[in-house]
Amino acid sequence: MIKLYGVKPSNYYSLAKAILLEKGLAFEEVANPPSQNEDFLQKSPMGKMPAIEVDGVYISETLAIATWAQRAQPEPPLLPSDPVDAAKVIELCCHLKLDVELVARRVLPAAFFGATASDEVLATTEADLDKGMKAVARLFQGSPYAAGDSFTIADLFTFYTFGLSSSVIKKIYNKDLLAGYPQISTLMGELASRPSISQVEADKAA
Ligand SMILES: N[C@@H](CCC(=O)N[C@@H](CS)C(=O)NCC(=O)O)C(=O)O
């Protein structure tokens, strides 16, 4: 049985869980917060969650987990079979993760954990985020899904990137990260009622 390590409030853990649910793969959730303990570093070399265990092998990094899931369980597809289309989905996921989510995370400690962000950090984060949002918008299809005709991992990256990033940005800058991006806003509303995502969110609240 596949094991999923991490804790439910994490957006990346949620993303990996939604992937397993979309694929209809049976898995067991093992509560394991991020840690620098040797035991957890063997599962996830940066000590971050999520990690999965498949036949005694550990895999960290959500994109790697998504790639494994697609190969292990091709149906229903979360990546297009066409190589270029698949690469475009991954390209969008990378920009969501590296140029929006990770940038917003710079001010997460100030938003929710009482830390102070310097004026310089506040200014560079805002400018970099603006650039990241414009990059994502260039790739975003949104008709009807993030990468075009079919539901893919880019939709899950979209949901779990903006779930966190929007709340951080609202708290720090009192602004709506998705203002000016109506396609993303609309998709976020639709994705919230997708069964996999609804289940992940309901489990979190339970
Ligand atoms: N690039 C990783 C990011 C995972 C990540 O940042 N996880 C956070 C929780 S949402 C974490 O474990 N943070 C603890 C830490 O940074 O030590 C992925 O895609 O899985």
mmCIF file of C-alpha atoms and ligand atoms in Angstrom:
data_model
loop_
_atom_site.group_PDB
_atom_site.id
_atom_site.type_symbol
_atom_site.label_atom_id
_atom_site.label_comp_id
_atom_site.label_asym_id
_atom_site.label_seq_id
_atom_site.Cartn_x
_atom_site.Cartn_y
_atom_site.Cartn_z
ATOM 1 C CA MET A 1 0.000 0.000 0.000
ATOM 2 C CA ILE A 2 1.301 3.461 -0.912
ATOM 3 C CA LYS A 3 2.052 5.676 2.087
ATOM 4 C CA LEU A 4 1.706 9.456 2.028
ATOM 5 C CA TYR A 5 3.817 11.301 4.608
ATOM 6 C CA GLY A 6 3.120 14.816 5.795
ATOM 7 C CA VAL A 7 0.356 16.721 7.546
ATOM 8 C CA LYS A 8 -3.020 17.774 6.228
ATOM 9 C CA PRO A 9 -2.797 21.602 6.452
ATOM 10 C CA SER A 10 0.125 21.678 3.987
ATOM 11 C CA ASN A 11 -0.761 22.800 0.482
ATOM 12 C CA TYR A 12 1.851 20.502 -1.092
ATOM 13 C CA TYR A 13 0.654 17.532 0.963
ATOM 14 C CA SER A 14 -2.886 18.374 -0.172
ATOM 15 C CA LEU A 15 -1.746 18.525 -3.786
ATOM 16 C CA ALA A 16 -0.102 15.090 -3.594
ATOM 17 C CA LYS A 17 -3.162 13.667 -1.855
ATOM 18 C CA ALA A 18 -5.454 15.072 -4.565
ATOM 19 C CA ILE A 19 -3.255 13.424 -7.217
ATOM 20 C CA LEU A 20 -3.561 10.022 -5.510
ATOM 21 C CA LEU A 21 -7.329 10.502 -5.218
ATOM 22 C CA GLU A 22 -7.674 11.551 -8.866
ATOM 23 C CA LYS A 23 -5.809 8.393 -9.860
ATOM 24 C CA GLY A 24 -7.963 6.180 -7.644
ATOM 25 C CA LEU A 25 -4.836 4.803 -5.964
ATOM 26 C CA ALA A 26 -5.245 3.285 -2.515
ATOM 27 C CA PHE A 27 -2.990 4.944 0.043
ATOM 28 C CA GLU A 28 -2.436 5.335 3.737
ATOM 29 C CA GLU A 29 -1.802 8.755 5.290
ATOM 30 C CA VAL A 30 1.048 8.846 7.787
ATOM 31 C CA ALA A 31 1.104 12.025 9.897
ATOM 32 C CA ASN A 32 4.686 13.243 9.686
ATOM 33 C CA PRO A 33 5.499 16.947 10.007
ATOM 34 C CA PRO A 34 8.564 18.386 8.253
ATOM 35 C CA SER A 35 11.695 17.372 10.088
ATOM 36 C CA GLN A 36 15.476 17.345 9.875
ATOM 37 C CA ASN A 37 15.603 14.010 11.678
ATOM 38 C CA GLU A 38 17.574 11.354 9.832
ATOM 39 C CA ASP A 39 14.527 9.125 9.643
ATOM 40 C CA PHE A 40 12.506 11.751 7.749
ATOM 41 C CA LEU A 41 15.470 12.941 5.653
ATOM 42 C CA GLN A 42 15.632 9.413 4.243
ATOM 43 C CA LYS A 43 12.085 9.915 3.009
ATOM 44 C CA SER A 44 12.485 13.513 1.877
ATOM 45 C CA PRO A 45 16.072 14.831 1.600
ATOM 46 C CA MET A 46 15.165 18.443 2.450
ATOM 47 C CA GLY A 47 12.945 17.320 5.297
ATOM 48 C CA LYS A 48 9.884 18.761 3.538
ATOM 49 C CA MET A 49 6.483 17.223 3.047
ATOM 50 C CA PRO A 50 5.021 15.466 1.195
ATOM 51 C CA ALA A 51 6.843 12.233 0.513
ATOM 52 C CA ILE A 52 5.354 8.968 -0.621
ATOM 53 C CA GLU A 53 6.544 5.425 -0.152
ATOM 54 C CA VAL A 54 6.050 2.938 -2.980
ATOM 55 C CA ASP A 55 7.291 -0.629 -2.532
ATOM 56 C CA GLY A 56 9.850 0.534 0.029
ATOM 57 C CA VAL A 57 11.100 3.420 -2.136
ATOM 58 C CA TYR A 58 10.580 7.025 -0.986
ATOM 59 C CA ILE A 59 9.750 9.840 -3.401
ATOM 60 C CA SER A 60 9.690 13.522 -2.413
ATOM 61 C CA GLU A 61 8.784 16.595 -4.508
ATOM 62 C CA THR A 62 5.214 16.931 -5.680
ATOM 63 C CA LEU A 63 6.105 17.086 -9.354
ATOM 64 C CA ALA A 64 8.061 13.822 -9.043
ATOM 65 C CA ILE A 65 5.119 12.253 -7.223
ATOM 66 C CA ALA A 66 2.783 13.437 -9.998
ATOM 67 C CA THR A 67 5.089 11.977 -12.652
ATOM 68 C CA TRP A 68 5.275 8.643 -10.844
ATOM 69 C CA ALA A 69 1.472 8.567 -10.448
ATOM 70 C CA GLN A 70 0.944 9.197 -14.147
ATOM 71 C CA ARG A 71 3.315 6.369 -15.131
ATOM 72 C CA ALA A 72 2.066 3.953 -12.475
ATOM 73 C CA GLN A 73 -1.620 4.589 -13.159
ATOM 74 C CA PRO A 74 -2.101 6.102 -16.632
ATOM 75 C CA GLU A 75 -5.890 6.381 -16.323
ATOM 76 C CA PRO A 76 -7.437 8.833 -15.841
ATOM 77 C CA PRO A 77 -4.632 10.896 -17.389
ATOM 78 C CA LEU A 78 -3.332 13.908 -15.490
ATOM 79 C CA LEU A 79 -0.808 14.682 -18.226
ATOM 80 C CA PRO A 80 -1.503 14.727 -21.986
ATOM 81 C CA SER A 81 0.009 11.902 -24.039
ATOM 82 C CA ASP A 82 1.401 14.329 -26.609
ATOM 83 C CA PRO A 83 4.996 15.137 -25.509
ATOM 84 C CA VAL A 84 4.771 18.843 -26.274
ATOM 85 C CA ASP A 85 1.399 19.201 -24.548
ATOM 86 C CA ALA A 86 2.762 17.324 -21.521
ATOM 87 C CA ALA A 87 5.799 19.605 -21.395
ATOM 88 C CA LYS A 88 3.540 22.679 -21.537
ATOM 89 C CA VAL A 89 1.584 21.361 -18.525
ATOM 90 C CA ILE A 90 4.804 20.862 -16.571
ATOM 91 C CA GLU A 91 6.070 24.274 -17.682
ATOM 92 C CA LEU A 92 2.942 25.884 -16.218
ATOM 93 C CA CYS A 93 3.321 23.878 -12.982
ATOM 94 C CA CYS A 94 6.936 25.054 -12.657
ATOM 95 C CA HIS A 95 6.018 28.709 -13.057
ATOM 96 C CA LEU A 96 3.149 28.392 -10.599
ATOM 97 C CA LYS A 97 5.426 26.762 -8.061
ATOM 98 C CA LEU A 98 8.674 28.699 -8.572
ATOM 99 C CA ASP A 99 7.466 32.145 -9.601
ATOM 100 C CA VAL A 100 4.244 32.506 -7.611
ATOM 101 C CA GLU A 101 4.048 30.054 -4.694
ATOM 102 C CA LEU A 102 7.686 30.204 -3.641
ATOM 103 C CA VAL A 103 7.766 33.982 -4.009
ATOM 104 C CA ALA A 104 4.622 34.444 -1.892
ATOM 105 C CA ARG A 105 6.175 32.106 0.686
ATOM 106 C CA ARG A 106 8.925 34.668 1.363
ATOM 107 C CA VAL A 107 6.393 36.683 3.367
ATOM 108 C CA LEU A 108 4.490 33.718 4.841
ATOM 109 C CA PRO A 109 6.277 33.979 8.220
ATOM 110 C CA ALA A 110 5.258 37.646 8.425
ATOM 111 C CA ALA A 111 1.693 36.885 7.339
ATOM 112 C CA PHE A 112 0.922 34.102 9.783
ATOM 113 C CA PHE A 113 3.740 33.520 12.257
ATOM 114 C CA GLY A 114 4.482 36.932 13.753
ATOM 115 C CA ALA A 115 7.745 37.532 11.870
ATOM 116 C CA THR A 116 8.683 40.916 10.444
ATOM 117 C CA ALA A 117 9.421 41.418 6.758
ATOM 118 C CA SER A 118 11.785 44.259 5.887
ATOM 119 C CA ASP A 119 10.681 46.986 3.480
ATOM 120 C CA GLU A 120 13.139 45.580 0.968
ATOM 121 C CA VAL A 121 11.672 42.070 1.200
ATOM 122 C CA LEU A 122 8.160 43.487 0.927
ATOM 123 C CA ALA A 123 9.083 45.459 -2.183
ATOM 124 C CA THR A 124 11.038 42.721 -3.971
ATOM 125 C CA THR A 125 8.398 40.106 -3.176
ATOM 126 C CA GLU A 126 5.661 42.300 -4.614
ATOM 127 C CA ALA A 127 7.661 43.036 -7.772
ATOM 128 C CA ASP A 128 8.698 39.397 -8.298
ATOM 129 C CA LEU A 129 5.148 38.214 -7.736
ATOM 130 C CA ASP A 130 3.861 40.635 -10.340
ATOM 131 C CA LYS A 131 6.367 39.182 -12.803
ATOM 132 C CA GLY A 132 5.446 35.604 -11.843
ATOM 133 C CA MET A 133 1.715 36.278 -12.230
ATOM 134 C CA LYS A 134 2.276 37.730 -15.694
ATOM 135 C CA ALA A 135 4.346 34.661 -16.658
ATOM 136 C CA VAL A 136 1.628 32.303 -15.442
ATOM 137 C CA ALA A 137 -1.031 34.313 -17.285
ATOM 138 C CA ARG A 138 0.887 33.933 -20.547
ATOM 139 C CA LEU A 139 0.655 30.149 -20.263
ATOM 140 C CA PHE A 140 -2.713 29.825 -18.564
ATOM 141 C CA GLN A 141 -5.499 28.634 -20.871
ATOM 142 C CA GLY A 142 -8.448 28.462 -18.493
ATOM 143 C CA SER A 143 -10.847 27.201 -21.140
ATOM 144 C CA PRO A 144 -11.981 25.139 -19.472
ATOM 145 C CA TYR A 145 -8.862 24.013 -17.587
ATOM 146 C CA ALA A 146 -5.534 25.571 -16.616
ATOM 147 C CA ALA A 147 -3.642 24.023 -19.530
ATOM 148 C CA GLY A 148 -6.512 23.763 -22.013
ATOM 149 C CA ASP A 149 -9.057 21.079 -22.870
ATOM 150 C CA SER A 150 -8.436 18.534 -20.167
ATOM 151 C CA PHE A 151 -7.977 18.420 -16.421
ATOM 152 C CA THR A 152 -4.278 17.969 -15.579
ATOM 153 C CA ILE A 153 -1.833 18.358 -12.721
ATOM 154 C CA ALA A 154 -1.650 22.042 -13.708
ATOM 155 C CA ASP A 155 -5.175 22.442 -12.293
ATOM 156 C CA LEU A 156 -4.072 20.945 -8.987
ATOM 157 C CA PHE A 157 -0.952 23.133 -8.927
ATOM 158 C CA THR A 158 -3.214 26.122 -9.674
ATOM 159 C CA PHE A 159 -5.585 25.341 -6.820
ATOM 160 C CA TYR A 160 -2.896 24.718 -4.237
ATOM 161 C CA THR A 161 -0.664 27.573 -5.369
ATOM 162 C CA PHE A 162 -3.351 30.227 -5.184
ATOM 163 C CA GLY A 163 -5.058 28.836 -2.092
ATOM 164 C CA LEU A 164 -1.939 29.653 -0.086
ATOM 165 C CA SER A 165 -0.517 32.572 -2.054
ATOM 166 C CA SER A 166 -3.766 34.547 -2.189
ATOM 167 C CA SER A 167 -4.241 34.410 1.568
ATOM 168 C CA VAL A 168 -0.626 35.431 2.227
ATOM 169 C CA ILE A 169 -0.818 38.352 -0.197
ATOM 170 C CA LYS A 170 -4.177 39.513 1.158
ATOM 171 C CA LYS A 171 -2.777 39.542 4.677
ATOM 172 C CA ILE A 172 0.479 41.333 3.863
ATOM 173 C CA TYR A 173 -0.488 43.747 1.087
ATOM 174 C CA ASN A 174 -4.270 43.780 1.585
ATOM 175 C CA LYS A 175 -4.661 43.048 -2.082
ATOM 176 C CA ASP A 176 -6.345 40.414 -4.209
ATOM 177 C CA LEU A 177 -3.617 38.462 -5.995
ATOM 178 C CA LEU A 178 -6.130 37.332 -8.623
ATOM 179 C CA ALA A 179 -7.542 40.789 -9.366
ATOM 180 C CA GLY A 180 -6.940 41.234 -13.062
ATOM 181 C CA TYR A 181 -6.818 37.461 -13.616
ATOM 182 C CA PRO A 182 -10.502 36.526 -14.004
ATOM 183 C CA GLN A 183 -9.782 33.216 -15.771
ATOM 184 C CA ILE A 184 -7.762 31.981 -12.816
ATOM 185 C CA SER A 185 -10.368 33.260 -10.356
ATOM 186 C CA THR A 186 -13.156 31.474 -12.187
ATOM 187 C CA LEU A 187 -11.215 28.227 -12.381
ATOM 188 C CA MET A 188 -10.430 28.410 -8.652
ATOM 189 C CA GLY A 189 -14.162 28.536 -7.932
ATOM 190 C CA GLU A 190 -14.845 25.565 -10.183
ATOM 191 C CA LEU A 191 -11.961 23.487 -8.853
ATOM 192 C CA ALA A 192 -13.204 23.880 -5.276
ATOM 193 C CA SER A 193 -16.084 21.545 -6.060
ATOM 194 C CA ARG A 194 -14.010 18.879 -7.804
ATOM 195 C CA PRO A 195 -14.454 15.644 -5.802
ATOM 196 C CA SER A 196 -10.732 15.060 -5.120
ATOM 197 C CA ILE A 197 -10.207 18.622 -3.892
ATOM 198 C CA SER A 198 -13.459 18.657 -1.909
ATOM 199 C CA GLN A 199 -12.388 15.486 -0.145
ATOM 200 C CA VAL A 200 -8.916 16.823 0.667
ATOM 201 C CA GLU A 201 -10.401 20.038 2.051
ATOM 202 C CA ALA A 202 -13.122 18.203 4.025
ATOM 203 C CA ASP A 203 -10.518 15.860 5.557
ATOM 204 C CA LYS A 204 -8.491 18.914 6.572
ATOM 205 C CA ALA A 205 -11.459 20.469 8.329
ATOM 206 C CA ALA A 206 -12.503 17.215 10.067
HETATM 207 N N1 LIG B 1 9.153 21.626 -3.634
HETATM 208 C C1 LIG B 1 8.448 20.866 -2.626
HETATM 209 C C2 LIG B 1 7.937 21.856 -1.602
HETATM 210 C C3 LIG B 1 7.374 21.173 -0.385
HETATM 211 C C4 LIG B 1 7.207 22.165 0.749
HETATM 212 O O1 LIG B 1 7.635 23.330 0.689
HETATM 213 N N2 LIG B 1 6.594 21.692 1.812
HETATM 214 C C5 LIG B 1 6.446 22.519 2.990
HETATM 215 C C6 LIG B 1 5.056 22.357 3.589
HETATM 216 S S1 LIG B 1 3.808 22.980 2.525
HETATM 217 C C7 LIG B 1 7.420 22.044 4.050
HETATM 218 O O2 LIG B 1 7.567 20.862 4.269
HETATM 219 N N3 LIG B 1 8.056 23.014 4.722
HETATM 220 C C8 LIG B 1 8.964 22.730 5.786
HETATM 221 C C9 LIG B 1 10.339 23.257 5.542
HETATM 222 O O3 LIG B 1 10.520 24.088 4.639
HETATM 223 O O4 LIG B 1 11.242 22.828 6.268
HETATM 224 C C10 LIG B 1 7.332 20.038 -3.274
HETATM 225 O O5 LIG B 1 6.934 20.366 -4.402
HETATM 226 O O6 LIG B 1 6.882 19.026 -2.714
#
